[in-house]
mmCIF file of C-alpha atoms in Angstrom:
data_model
loop_
_atom_site.group_PDB
_atom_site.id
_atom_site.type_symbol
_atom_site.label_atom_id
_atom_site.label_comp_id
_atom_site.label_asym_id
_atom_site.label_seq_id
_atom_site.Cartn_x
_atom_site.Cartn_y
_atom_site.Cartn_z
ATOM 1 C CA GLN J 28 -19.149 25.733 -8.746
ATOM 2 C CA ALA J 29 -22.769 26.148 -7.625
ATOM 3 C CA TYR J 30 -21.601 28.733 -5.094
ATOM 4 C CA ARG J 31 -19.554 30.578 -7.715
ATOM 5 C CA ALA J 32 -22.501 30.609 -10.117
ATOM 6 C CA THR J 33 -25.189 31.648 -7.641
ATOM 7 C CA GLY J 34 -23.419 33.288 -4.700
ATOM 8 C CA ASP J 35 -25.699 31.236 -2.452
ATOM 9 C CA MET J 36 -23.757 30.466 0.744
ATOM 10 C CA LYS J 37 -25.533 27.146 1.271
ATOM 11 C CA TYR J 38 -23.416 25.586 -1.469
ATOM 12 C CA ILE J 39 -20.053 26.592 -0.034
ATOM 13 C CA GLU J 40 -21.220 25.622 3.456
ATOM 14 C CA ARG J 41 -22.261 22.160 2.250
ATOM 15 C CA THR J 42 -18.943 21.716 0.492
ATOM 16 C CA ALA J 43 -16.981 22.704 3.590
ATOM 17 C CA ARG J 44 -19.016 20.379 5.805
ATOM 18 C CA GLN J 45 -18.516 17.501 3.384
ATOM 19 C CA MET J 46 -14.762 18.125 3.220
ATOM 20 C CA ALA J 47 -14.461 18.285 7.015
ATOM 21 C CA CYS J 48 -16.414 15.034 7.396
ATOM 22 C CA TYR J 49 -14.228 13.366 4.786
ATOM 23 C CA LEU J 50 -11.071 14.559 6.544
ATOM 24 C CA ASP J 51 -12.291 13.411 9.951
ATOM 25 C CA ARG J 52 -13.113 9.971 8.641
ATOM 26 C CA MET J 53 -10.379 9.309 6.077
ATOM 27 C CA GLN J 54 -7.243 11.377 6.707
ATOM 28 C CA LEU J 55 -4.347 9.448 8.231
ATOM 29 C CA PRO J 56 -2.280 10.886 11.110
ATOM 30 C CA ASP J 57 0.436 11.980 8.652
ATOM 31 C CA GLY J 58 -2.113 13.892 6.547
ATOM 32 C CA LEU J 59 -2.266 11.472 3.613
ATOM 33 C CA PHE J 60 -4.997 9.050 2.490
ATOM 34 C CA HIS J 61 -5.196 5.363 1.683
ATOM 35 C CA HIS J 62 -6.730 4.528 -1.673
ATOM 36 C CA SER J 63 -9.571 2.690 0.070
ATOM 37 C CA ALA J 64 -10.395 0.524 3.057
ATOM 38 C CA ILE J 65 -9.454 -2.565 1.032
ATOM 39 C CA ALA J 66 -6.340 -0.966 -0.513
ATOM 40 C CA PRO J 67 -4.247 0.577 2.271
ATOM 41 C CA PHE J 68 -1.773 2.198 -0.096
ATOM 42 C CA LEU J 69 -0.874 5.855 -0.599
ATOM 43 C CA TRP J 70 -1.832 6.032 -4.262
ATOM 44 C CA GLY J 71 -0.592 9.286 -5.767
ATOM 45 C CA ARG J 72 -3.557 10.419 -7.847
ATOM 46 C CA GLY J 73 -6.048 9.467 -5.134
ATOM 47 C CA ASN J 74 -4.196 11.822 -2.806
ATOM 48 C CA GLY J 75 -3.897 14.366 -5.607
ATOM 49 C CA TRP J 76 -7.639 14.961 -5.756
ATOM 50 C CA VAL J 77 -7.703 15.904 -2.080
ATOM 51 C CA ALA J 78 -4.498 17.940 -2.240
ATOM 52 C CA GLY J 79 -5.914 19.880 -5.158
ATOM 53 C CA GLY J 80 -9.382 20.279 -3.703
ATOM 54 C CA MET J 81 -8.522 21.696 -0.297
ATOM 55 C CA PRO J 82 -6.795 24.910 -1.455
ATOM 56 C CA MET J 83 -9.441 25.442 -4.133
ATOM 57 C CA LEU J 84 -12.101 25.287 -1.439
ATOM 58 C CA LEU J 85 -10.106 27.462 0.970
ATOM 59 C CA GLY J 86 -9.844 30.094 -1.745
ATOM 60 C CA PHE J 87 -13.633 30.599 -1.637
ATOM 61 C CA LEU J 88 -14.414 29.693 1.949
ATOM 62 C CA PRO J 89 -15.168 32.699 4.168
ATOM 63 C CA GLU J 90 -12.927 33.202 7.200
ATOM 64 C CA SER J 91 -16.024 32.910 9.379
ATOM 65 C CA ASN J 92 -16.904 29.394 8.190
ATOM 66 C CA PRO J 93 -16.778 26.980 11.164
ATOM 67 C CA TYR J 94 -14.970 24.303 9.096
ATOM 68 C CA ARG J 95 -12.264 26.576 7.705
ATOM 69 C CA SER J 96 -9.712 26.022 10.457
ATOM 70 C CA ARG J 97 -10.198 22.231 10.279
ATOM 71 C CA ILE J 98 -9.667 22.200 6.515
ATOM 72 C CA LEU J 99 -6.653 24.518 6.699
ATOM 73 C CA GLU J 100 -5.074 22.367 9.414
ATOM 74 C CA ALA J 101 -5.621 19.206 7.329
ATOM 75 C CA TYR J 102 -4.244 20.903 4.221
ATOM 76 C CA ARG J 103 -1.051 21.999 5.978
ATOM 77 C CA LEU J 104 -0.568 18.526 7.456
ATOM 78 C CA MET J 105 -0.942 16.920 4.042
ATOM 79 C CA ALA J 106 1.440 19.426 2.425
ATOM 80 C CA SER J 107 4.032 18.724 5.110
ATOM 81 C CA SER J 108 3.932 14.997 4.343
ATOM 82 C CA LEU J 109 4.088 15.613 0.618
ATOM 83 C CA LEU J 110 7.333 17.539 1.107
ATOM 84 C CA LYS J 111 8.859 14.511 2.832
ATOM 85 C CA TYR J 112 8.012 12.199 -0.052
ATOM 86 C CA GLN J 113 9.014 14.384 -3.016
ATOM 87 C CA HIS J 114 11.520 12.452 -5.140
ATOM 88 C CA GLY J 115 14.913 13.891 -5.991
ATOM 89 C CA SER J 116 13.557 14.428 -9.509
ATOM 90 C CA GLY J 117 11.045 16.910 -8.091
ATOM 91 C CA LEU J 118 8.027 14.675 -8.739
ATOM 92 C CA TRP J 119 6.100 12.178 -6.613
ATOM 93 C CA GLY J 120 5.683 8.463 -7.091
ATOM 94 C CA GLN J 121 2.763 6.361 -8.226
ATOM 95 C CA LEU J 122 2.753 5.245 -4.582
ATOM 96 C CA ILE J 123 3.750 8.276 -2.541
ATOM 97 C CA ASP J 124 5.715 6.452 0.155
ATOM 98 C CA ALA J 125 7.465 3.905 -2.073
ATOM 99 C CA GLU J 126 10.987 5.010 -2.956
ATOM 100 C CA GLU J 127 11.034 2.573 -5.872
ATOM 101 C CA ALA J 128 7.788 3.937 -7.347
ATOM 102 C CA TRP J 129 8.122 5.598 -10.724
ATOM 103 C CA ASP J 130 7.508 9.349 -11.067
ATOM 104 C CA GLU J 131 3.808 9.801 -11.846
ATOM 105 C CA SER J 132 2.792 13.018 -13.611
ATOM 106 C CA SER J 133 -0.885 13.381 -12.716
ATOM 107 C CA CYS J 134 -0.416 13.334 -8.950
ATOM 108 C CA SER J 135 2.704 15.463 -9.318
ATOM 109 C CA GLY J 136 0.729 18.120 -11.201
ATOM 110 C CA MET J 137 -2.030 18.042 -8.606
ATOM 111 C CA PHE J 138 0.450 18.324 -5.734
ATOM 112 C CA THR J 139 2.354 21.117 -7.472
ATOM 113 C CA SER J 140 -0.783 23.179 -8.021
ATOM 114 C CA SER J 141 -1.727 22.628 -4.381
ATOM 115 C CA LEU J 142 1.646 23.878 -3.152
ATOM 116 C CA VAL J 143 1.584 26.888 -5.484
ATOM 117 C CA LEU J 144 -1.862 27.897 -4.203
ATOM 118 C CA GLY J 145 -0.722 27.449 -0.613
ATOM 119 C CA VAL J 146 2.302 29.681 -1.067
ATOM 120 C CA LYS J 147 0.401 32.330 -3.045
ATOM 121 C CA ASN J 148 -2.290 32.542 -0.373
ATOM 122 C CA GLY J 149 0.135 32.585 2.559
ATOM 123 C CA TRP J 150 -1.027 29.229 3.953
ATOM 124 C CA LEU J 151 2.370 27.591 3.349
ATOM 125 C CA ASP J 152 5.904 28.841 3.928
ATOM 126 C CA GLU J 153 7.373 30.244 0.717
ATOM 127 C CA ASP J 154 10.944 29.098 1.346
ATOM 128 C CA SER J 155 10.176 25.388 1.791
ATOM 129 C CA TYR J 156 7.050 24.923 -0.263
ATOM 130 C CA GLY J 157 7.915 27.421 -2.976
ATOM 131 C CA ALA J 158 11.206 25.635 -3.602
ATOM 132 C CA ALA J 159 9.431 22.271 -3.779
ATOM 133 C CA ALA J 160 6.825 23.657 -6.193
ATOM 134 C CA ARG J 161 9.493 25.175 -8.476
ATOM 135 C CA LYS J 162 11.414 21.907 -8.569
ATOM 136 C CA ALA J 163 8.239 19.983 -9.374
ATOM 137 C CA TRP J 164 7.156 22.467 -12.049
ATOM 138 C CA THR J 165 10.520 22.195 -13.810
ATOM 139 C CA ALA J 166 10.300 18.394 -13.739
ATOM 140 C CA LEU J 167 6.702 18.437 -15.019
ATOM 141 C CA CYS J 168 7.644 20.687 -17.938
ATOM 142 C CA ALA J 169 10.251 18.116 -18.948
ATOM 143 C CA LYS J 170 7.422 15.557 -19.253
ATOM 144 C CA ILE J 171 5.670 17.516 -22.041
ATOM 145 C CA ASP J 172 6.347 16.299 -25.576
ATOM 146 C CA SER J 173 6.279 18.361 -28.779
ATOM 147 C CA TYR J 174 2.529 17.701 -29.151
ATOM 148 C CA GLY J 175 1.729 18.979 -25.649
ATOM 149 C CA ASN J 176 1.153 15.504 -24.204
ATOM 150 C CA VAL J 177 2.241 14.834 -20.638
ATOM 151 C CA ALA J 178 4.209 11.603 -20.249
ATOM 152 C CA ASP J 179 4.128 9.060 -17.433
ATOM 153 C CA VAL J 180 0.515 9.232 -16.325
ATOM 154 C CA GLY J 181 -0.660 6.168 -14.436
ATOM 155 C CA ALA J 182 -3.375 4.117 -16.086
ATOM 156 C CA ASP J 183 -6.731 4.153 -14.331
ATOM 157 C CA THR J 184 -6.359 2.329 -11.056
ATOM 158 C CA ASN J 185 -9.090 0.242 -9.506
ATOM 159 C CA CYS J 186 -8.664 -0.788 -5.877
ATOM 160 C CA LYS J 187 -6.688 -3.903 -5.158
ATOM 161 C CA ASN J 188 -5.083 -5.096 -1.945
ATOM 162 C CA ASP J 189 -1.751 -5.643 -3.691
ATOM 163 C CA ARG J 190 1.072 -3.110 -3.449
ATOM 164 C CA GLN J 191 2.772 -4.405 -6.585
ATOM 165 C CA PHE J 192 -0.427 -3.854 -8.571
ATOM 166 C CA TYR J 193 0.011 -0.112 -8.046
ATOM 167 C CA LEU J 194 3.723 -0.122 -8.818
ATOM 168 C CA ASP J 195 3.152 -2.058 -12.052
ATOM 169 C CA ARG J 196 0.388 0.164 -13.475
ATOM 170 C CA PRO J 197 1.082 1.084 -17.105
ATOM 171 C CA ARG J 198 2.354 4.565 -17.921
ATOM 172 C CA ILE J 199 0.357 6.514 -20.476
ATOM 173 C CA ASN J 200 1.298 9.601 -22.466
ATOM 174 C CA GLY J 201 -1.337 12.290 -22.984
ATOM 175 C CA ALA J 202 -3.941 10.859 -20.597
ATOM 176 C CA PRO J 203 -6.445 13.478 -19.395
ATOM 177 C CA HIS J 204 -5.490 13.101 -15.721
ATOM 178 C CA GLY J 205 -1.932 14.162 -16.492
ATOM 179 C CA GLN J 206 -3.003 17.009 -18.722
ATOM 180 C CA ALA J 207 -5.412 18.231 -16.004
ATOM 181 C CA GLY J 208 -2.810 18.216 -13.236
ATOM 182 C CA LEU J 209 -0.444 20.238 -15.382
ATOM 183 C CA LEU J 210 -3.189 22.710 -16.295
ATOM 184 C CA TRP J 211 -4.177 23.099 -12.645
ATOM 185 C CA THR J 212 -0.589 24.166 -11.984
ATOM 186 C CA VAL J 213 -0.597 26.609 -14.907
ATOM 187 C CA ASN J 214 -3.819 28.110 -13.564
ATOM 188 C CA ALA J 215 -2.349 28.375 -10.060
ATOM 189 C CA LEU J 216 0.801 30.053 -11.372
ATOM 190 C CA LEU J 217 -1.093 32.537 -13.538
ATOM 191 C CA GLY J 218 -4.006 33.191 -11.146
#
């Protein structure tokens, strides 16, 4: 945002360097991220922040930036893994790799917006990723009630080295994280 407001390249360069350092230190070989060092679980919303952030950054990052190729590579790797874990419903689970995990709306909105941006910018294949994004968007729309609240948003999740803790998190309707993920997707579709 500082770069957008000022046009000063130092801000976008710092952001790219920080993202590349984060990816080098935290990204798993399959492109996803554990919630933390003490919670080695693929928590949906934790991954959603990264999935949403990379294409937003790539949209502003000059082609000449030395970190661009690293970030684009990491983004494509993450998107590829997300495709593998998309539920039959079109959404993703509270824990991404747990088949029994309930469909969680905030991470699903974040992942959907990420895929839409990737397809629109030519970073991801339209046939595979476009189809996944359309399926997710349709499923997300079904989660909106007559008041505009998004259902099935995971309650705030602190770190805990207990897989069941994540699976048992309460579901909330209308929580800001779910609303935000949906709005990110709207913005990606309209942008």
